[in-house]
JSON list of C-alpha atoms in Angstrom, two decimals:
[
{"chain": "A", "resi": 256, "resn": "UNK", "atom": "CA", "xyz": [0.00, 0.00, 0.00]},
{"chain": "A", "resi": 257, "resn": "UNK", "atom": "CA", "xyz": [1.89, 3.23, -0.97]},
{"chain": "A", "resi": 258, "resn": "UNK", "atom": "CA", "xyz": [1.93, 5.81, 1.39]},
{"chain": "A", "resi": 259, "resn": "UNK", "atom": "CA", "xyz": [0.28, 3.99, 4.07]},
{"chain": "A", "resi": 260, "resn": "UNK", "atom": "CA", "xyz": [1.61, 3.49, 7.64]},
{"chain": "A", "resi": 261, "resn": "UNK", "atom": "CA", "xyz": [1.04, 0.20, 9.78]},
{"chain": "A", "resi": 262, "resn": "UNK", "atom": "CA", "xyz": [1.49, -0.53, 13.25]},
{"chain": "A", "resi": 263, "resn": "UNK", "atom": "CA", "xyz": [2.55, -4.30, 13.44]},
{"chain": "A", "resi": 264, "resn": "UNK", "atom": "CA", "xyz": [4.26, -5.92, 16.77]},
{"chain": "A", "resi": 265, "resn": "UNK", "atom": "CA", "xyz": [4.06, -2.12, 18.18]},
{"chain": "A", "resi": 266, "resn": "UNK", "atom": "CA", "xyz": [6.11, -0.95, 14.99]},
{"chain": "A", "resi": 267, "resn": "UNK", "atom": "CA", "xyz": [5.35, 1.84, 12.99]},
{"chain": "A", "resi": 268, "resn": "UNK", "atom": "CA", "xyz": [5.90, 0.78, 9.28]},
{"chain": "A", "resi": 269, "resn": "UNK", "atom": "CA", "xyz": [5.94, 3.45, 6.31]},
{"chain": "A", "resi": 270, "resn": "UNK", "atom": "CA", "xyz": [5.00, 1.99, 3.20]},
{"chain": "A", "resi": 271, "resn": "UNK", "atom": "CA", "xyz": [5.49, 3.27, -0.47]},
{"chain": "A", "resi": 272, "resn": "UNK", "atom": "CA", "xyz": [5.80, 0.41, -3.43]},
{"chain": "A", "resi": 273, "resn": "UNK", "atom": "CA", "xyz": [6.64, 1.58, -6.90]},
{"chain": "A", "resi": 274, "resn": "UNK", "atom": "CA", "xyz": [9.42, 1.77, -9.06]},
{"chain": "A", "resi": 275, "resn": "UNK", "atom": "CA", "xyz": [10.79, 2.78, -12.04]},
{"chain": "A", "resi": 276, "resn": "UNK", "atom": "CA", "xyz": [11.63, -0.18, -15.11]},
{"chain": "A", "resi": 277, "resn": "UNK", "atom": "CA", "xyz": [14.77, 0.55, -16.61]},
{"chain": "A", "resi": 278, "resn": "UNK", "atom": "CA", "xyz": [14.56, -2.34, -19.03]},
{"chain": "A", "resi": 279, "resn": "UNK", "atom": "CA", "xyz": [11.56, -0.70, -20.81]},
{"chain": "A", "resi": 280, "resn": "UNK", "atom": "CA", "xyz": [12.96, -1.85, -24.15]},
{"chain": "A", "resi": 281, "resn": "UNK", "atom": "CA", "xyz": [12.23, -5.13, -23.33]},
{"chain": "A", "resi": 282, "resn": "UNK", "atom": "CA", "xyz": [8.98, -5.22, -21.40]},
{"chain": "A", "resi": 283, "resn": "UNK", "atom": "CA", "xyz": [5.45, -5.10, -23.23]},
{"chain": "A", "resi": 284, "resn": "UNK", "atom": "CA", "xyz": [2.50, -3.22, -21.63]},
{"chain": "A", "resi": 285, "resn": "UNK", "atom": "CA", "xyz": [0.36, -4.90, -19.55]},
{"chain": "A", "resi": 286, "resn": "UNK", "atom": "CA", "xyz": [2.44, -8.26, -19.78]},
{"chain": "A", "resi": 287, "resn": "UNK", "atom": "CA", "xyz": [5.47, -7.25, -17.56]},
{"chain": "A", "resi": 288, "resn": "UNK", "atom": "CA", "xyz": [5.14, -3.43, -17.58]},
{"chain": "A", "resi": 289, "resn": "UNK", "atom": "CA", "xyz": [2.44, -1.38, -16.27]},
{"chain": "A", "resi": 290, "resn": "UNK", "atom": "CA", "xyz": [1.62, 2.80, -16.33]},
{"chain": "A", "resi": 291, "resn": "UNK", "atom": "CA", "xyz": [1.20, 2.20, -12.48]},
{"chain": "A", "resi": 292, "resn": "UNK", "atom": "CA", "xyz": [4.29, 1.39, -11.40]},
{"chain": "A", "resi": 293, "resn": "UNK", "atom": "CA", "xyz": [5.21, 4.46, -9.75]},
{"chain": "A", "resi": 294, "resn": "UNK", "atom": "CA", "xyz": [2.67, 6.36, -7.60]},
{"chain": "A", "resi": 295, "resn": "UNK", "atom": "CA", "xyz": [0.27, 8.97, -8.79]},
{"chain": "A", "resi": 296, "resn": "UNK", "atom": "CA", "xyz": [0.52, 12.47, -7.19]},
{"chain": "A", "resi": 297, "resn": "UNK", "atom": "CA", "xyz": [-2.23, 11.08, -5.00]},
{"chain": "A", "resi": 298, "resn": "UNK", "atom": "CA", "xyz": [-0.43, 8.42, -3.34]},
{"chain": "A", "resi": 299, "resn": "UNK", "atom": "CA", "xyz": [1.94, 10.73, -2.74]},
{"chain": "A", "resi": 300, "resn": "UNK", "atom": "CA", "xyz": [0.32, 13.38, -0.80]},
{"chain": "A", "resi": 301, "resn": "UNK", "atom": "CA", "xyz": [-0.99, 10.63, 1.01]},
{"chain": "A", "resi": 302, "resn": "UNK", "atom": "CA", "xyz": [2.16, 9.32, 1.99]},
{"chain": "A", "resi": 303, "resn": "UNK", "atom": "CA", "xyz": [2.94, 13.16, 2.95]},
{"chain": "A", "resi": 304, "resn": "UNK", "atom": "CA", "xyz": [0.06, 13.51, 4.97]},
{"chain": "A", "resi": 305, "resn": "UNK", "atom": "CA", "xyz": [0.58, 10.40, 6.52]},
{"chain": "A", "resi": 306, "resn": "UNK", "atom": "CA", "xyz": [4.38, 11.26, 7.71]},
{"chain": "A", "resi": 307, "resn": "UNK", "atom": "CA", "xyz": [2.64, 14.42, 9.07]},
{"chain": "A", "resi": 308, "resn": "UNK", "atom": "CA", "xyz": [0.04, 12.56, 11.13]},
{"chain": "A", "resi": 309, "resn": "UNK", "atom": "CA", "xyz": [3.28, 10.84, 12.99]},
{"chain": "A", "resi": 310, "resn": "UNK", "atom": "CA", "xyz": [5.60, 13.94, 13.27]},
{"chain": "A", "resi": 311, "resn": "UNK", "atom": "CA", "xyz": [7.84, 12.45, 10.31]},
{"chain": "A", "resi": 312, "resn": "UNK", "atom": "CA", "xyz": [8.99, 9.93, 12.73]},
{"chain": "A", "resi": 313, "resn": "UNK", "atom": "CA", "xyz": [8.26, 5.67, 11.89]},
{"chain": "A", "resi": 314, "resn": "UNK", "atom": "CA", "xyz": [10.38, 2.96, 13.04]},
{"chain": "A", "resi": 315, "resn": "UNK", "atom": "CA", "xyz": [10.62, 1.53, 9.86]},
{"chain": "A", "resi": 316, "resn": "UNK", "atom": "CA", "xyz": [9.91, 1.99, 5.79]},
{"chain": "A", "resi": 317, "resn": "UNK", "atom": "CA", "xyz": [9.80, -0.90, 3.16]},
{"chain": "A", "resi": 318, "resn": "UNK", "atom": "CA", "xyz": [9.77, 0.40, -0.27]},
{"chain": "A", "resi": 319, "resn": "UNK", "atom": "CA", "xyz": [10.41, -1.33, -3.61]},
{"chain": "A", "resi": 320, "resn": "UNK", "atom": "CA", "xyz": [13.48, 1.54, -4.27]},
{"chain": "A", "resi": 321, "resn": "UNK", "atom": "CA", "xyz": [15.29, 3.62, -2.25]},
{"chain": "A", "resi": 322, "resn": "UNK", "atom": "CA", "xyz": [16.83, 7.32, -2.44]},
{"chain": "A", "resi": 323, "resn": "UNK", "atom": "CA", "xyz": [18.30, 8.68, -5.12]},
{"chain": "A", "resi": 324, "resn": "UNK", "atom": "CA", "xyz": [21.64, 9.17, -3.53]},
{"chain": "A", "resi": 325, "resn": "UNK", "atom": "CA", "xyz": [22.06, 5.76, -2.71]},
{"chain": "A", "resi": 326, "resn": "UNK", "atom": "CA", "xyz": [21.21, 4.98, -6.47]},
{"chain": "A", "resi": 327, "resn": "UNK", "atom": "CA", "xyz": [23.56, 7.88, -7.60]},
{"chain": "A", "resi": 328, "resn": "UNK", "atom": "CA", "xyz": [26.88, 7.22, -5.28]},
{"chain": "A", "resi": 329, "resn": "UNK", "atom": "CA", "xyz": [26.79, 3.58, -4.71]},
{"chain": "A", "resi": 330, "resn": "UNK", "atom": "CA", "xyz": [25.14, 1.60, -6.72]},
{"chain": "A", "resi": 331, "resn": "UNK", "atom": "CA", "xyz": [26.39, 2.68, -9.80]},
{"chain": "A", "resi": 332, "resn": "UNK", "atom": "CA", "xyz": [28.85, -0.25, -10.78]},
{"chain": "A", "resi": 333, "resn": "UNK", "atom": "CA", "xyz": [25.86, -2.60, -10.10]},
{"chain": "A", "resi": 334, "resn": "UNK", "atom": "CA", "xyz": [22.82, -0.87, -11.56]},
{"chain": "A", "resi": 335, "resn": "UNK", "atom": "CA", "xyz": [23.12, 2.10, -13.87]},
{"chain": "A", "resi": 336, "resn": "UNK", "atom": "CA", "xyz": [20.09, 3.86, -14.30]},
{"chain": "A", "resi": 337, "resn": "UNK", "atom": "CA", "xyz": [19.53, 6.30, -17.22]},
{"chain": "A", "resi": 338, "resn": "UNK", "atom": "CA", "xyz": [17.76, 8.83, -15.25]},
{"chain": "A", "resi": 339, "resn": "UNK", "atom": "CA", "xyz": [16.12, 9.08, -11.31]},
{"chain": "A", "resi": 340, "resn": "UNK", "atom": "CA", "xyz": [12.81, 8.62, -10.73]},
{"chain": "A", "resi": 341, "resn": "UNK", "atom": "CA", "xyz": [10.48, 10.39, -9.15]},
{"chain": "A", "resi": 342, "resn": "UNK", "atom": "CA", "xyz": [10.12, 8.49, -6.72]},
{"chain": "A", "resi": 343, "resn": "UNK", "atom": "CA", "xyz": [13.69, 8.04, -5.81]},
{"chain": "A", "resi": 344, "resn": "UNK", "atom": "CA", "xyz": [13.97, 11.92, -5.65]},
{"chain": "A", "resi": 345, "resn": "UNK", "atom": "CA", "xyz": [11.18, 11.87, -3.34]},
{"chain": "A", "resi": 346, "resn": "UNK", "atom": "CA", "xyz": [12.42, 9.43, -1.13]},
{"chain": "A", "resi": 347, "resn": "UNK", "atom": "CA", "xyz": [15.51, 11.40, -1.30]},
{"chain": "A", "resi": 348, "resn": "UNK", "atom": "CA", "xyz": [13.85, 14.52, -0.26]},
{"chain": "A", "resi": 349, "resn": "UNK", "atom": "CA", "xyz": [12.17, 12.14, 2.55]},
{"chain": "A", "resi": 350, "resn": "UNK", "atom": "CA", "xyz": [15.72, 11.15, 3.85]},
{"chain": "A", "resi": 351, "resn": "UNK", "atom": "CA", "xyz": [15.51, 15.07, 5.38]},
{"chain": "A", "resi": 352, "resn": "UNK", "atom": "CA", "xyz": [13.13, 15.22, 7.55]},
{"chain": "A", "resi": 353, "resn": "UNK", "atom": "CA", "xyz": [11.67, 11.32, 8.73]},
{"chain": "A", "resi": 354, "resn": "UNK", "atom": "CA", "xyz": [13.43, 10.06, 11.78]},
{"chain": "A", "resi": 355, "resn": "UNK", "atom": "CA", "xyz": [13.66, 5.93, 10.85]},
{"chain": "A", "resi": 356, "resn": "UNK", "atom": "CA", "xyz": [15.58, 3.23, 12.25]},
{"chain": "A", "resi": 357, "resn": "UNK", "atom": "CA", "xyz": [16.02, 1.19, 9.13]},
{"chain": "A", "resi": 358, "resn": "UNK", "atom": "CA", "xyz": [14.96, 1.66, 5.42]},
{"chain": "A", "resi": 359, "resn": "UNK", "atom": "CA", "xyz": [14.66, -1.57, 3.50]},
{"chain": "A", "resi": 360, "resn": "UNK", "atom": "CA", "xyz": [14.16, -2.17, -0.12]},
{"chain": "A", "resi": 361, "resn": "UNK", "atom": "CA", "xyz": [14.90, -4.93, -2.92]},
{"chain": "A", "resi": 362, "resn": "UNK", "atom": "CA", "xyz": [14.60, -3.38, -6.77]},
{"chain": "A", "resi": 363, "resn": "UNK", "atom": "CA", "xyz": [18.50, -3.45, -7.32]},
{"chain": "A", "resi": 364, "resn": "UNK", "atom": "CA", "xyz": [18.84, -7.35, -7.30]},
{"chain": "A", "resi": 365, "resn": "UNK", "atom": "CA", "xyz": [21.74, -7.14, -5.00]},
{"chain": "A", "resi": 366, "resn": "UNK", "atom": "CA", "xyz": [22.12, -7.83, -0.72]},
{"chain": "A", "resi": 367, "resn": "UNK", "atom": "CA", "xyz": [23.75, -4.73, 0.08]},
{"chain": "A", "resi": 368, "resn": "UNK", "atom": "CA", "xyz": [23.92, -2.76, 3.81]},
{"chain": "A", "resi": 369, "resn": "UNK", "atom": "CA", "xyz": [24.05, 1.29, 2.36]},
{"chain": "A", "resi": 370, "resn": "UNK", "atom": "CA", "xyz": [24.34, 4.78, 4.37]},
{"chain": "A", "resi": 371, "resn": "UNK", "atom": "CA", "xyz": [20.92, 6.02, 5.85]},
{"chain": "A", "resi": 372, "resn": "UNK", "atom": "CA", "xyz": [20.38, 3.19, 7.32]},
{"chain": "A", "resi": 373, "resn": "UNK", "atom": "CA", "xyz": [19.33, 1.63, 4.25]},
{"chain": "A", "resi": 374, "resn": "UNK", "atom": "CA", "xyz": [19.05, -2.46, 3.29]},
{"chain": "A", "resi": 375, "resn": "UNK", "atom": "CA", "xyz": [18.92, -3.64, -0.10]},
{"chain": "A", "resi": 376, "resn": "UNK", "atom": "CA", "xyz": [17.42, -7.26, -0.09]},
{"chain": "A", "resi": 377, "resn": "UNK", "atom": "CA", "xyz": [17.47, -9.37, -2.90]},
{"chain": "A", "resi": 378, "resn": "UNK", "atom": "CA", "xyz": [18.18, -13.23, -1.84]},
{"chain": "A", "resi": 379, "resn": "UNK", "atom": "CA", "xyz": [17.52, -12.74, 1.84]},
{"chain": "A", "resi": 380, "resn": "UNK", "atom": "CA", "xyz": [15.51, -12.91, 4.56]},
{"chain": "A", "resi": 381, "resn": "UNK", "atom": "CA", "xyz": [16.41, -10.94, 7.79]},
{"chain": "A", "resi": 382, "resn": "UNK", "atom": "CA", "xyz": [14.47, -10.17, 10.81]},
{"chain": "A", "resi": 383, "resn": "UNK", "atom": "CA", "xyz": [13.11, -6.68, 11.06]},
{"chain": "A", "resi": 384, "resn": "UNK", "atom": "CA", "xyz": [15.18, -3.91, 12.78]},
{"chain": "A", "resi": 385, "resn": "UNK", "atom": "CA", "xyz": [18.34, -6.41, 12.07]},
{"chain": "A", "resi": 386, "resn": "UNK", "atom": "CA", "xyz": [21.24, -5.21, 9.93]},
{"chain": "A", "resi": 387, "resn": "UNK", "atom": "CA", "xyz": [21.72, -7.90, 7.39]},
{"chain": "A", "resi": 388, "resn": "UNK", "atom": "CA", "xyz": [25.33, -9.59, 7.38]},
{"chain": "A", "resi": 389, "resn": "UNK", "atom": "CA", "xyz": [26.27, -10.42, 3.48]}
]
């Protein structure tokens, strides 16, 4: 659910899914692509308002991406993207102000520990609030 904030186990859980295909050249429309997969301007005044609601403060966010300056500085050699998305800018622009503990995502393909306290998941399975060991 993007945007959306859950309480599970007494943790507070931002959520935003989307993200940006970089392979468009070899993905058909409604087979493995879709127009939907990054948020509408909606979804993302609702995640805004949301952060509000909790003083920009969550234990935890799971996203499908993460920041742009994560994409921009480190993961570079791995995944080389032709432009930033939205979305990445806005979780980069999120990075400011919201107090987390831990930030994980997964759309890179690689297991990867990065600054902001940010996880990169790809063939792994850690408990929550952990730091993953690679």
């Amino acid at each position: 659910m993007r945007g959306q904030i859950f309480t599970i186990d007494g943790n507070t859980i931002f959520t935003m899914g989307g993200a940006q295909s970089h392979d468009m050249d070899i993905r058909k429309e409604w087979i493995n692509w879709w127009r939907n997969e990054l948020p509408s301007f909606e979804e993302y005044n609702t995640a805004l308002d949301n952060l509000k609601k909790v003083n920009w403060k969550v234990d935890y966010v799971i996203s499908h991406c993460c920041c742009s300056s994560n994409v921009e500085l480190l993961l570079a050699e791995k995944y080389n993207p032709d432009e930033i998305s939205l979305l990445e800018a806005f979780f980069e622009g999120l990075t400011k102000n919201l107090i987390y503990k831990r930030w994980y995502c997964g759309h890179y393909h690689i297991n990867e520990n990065l600054p902001k306290n940010t996880t990169v998941l790809y063939h792994q399975i850690i408990p929550l609030g952990n730091l993953a060991q690679f």
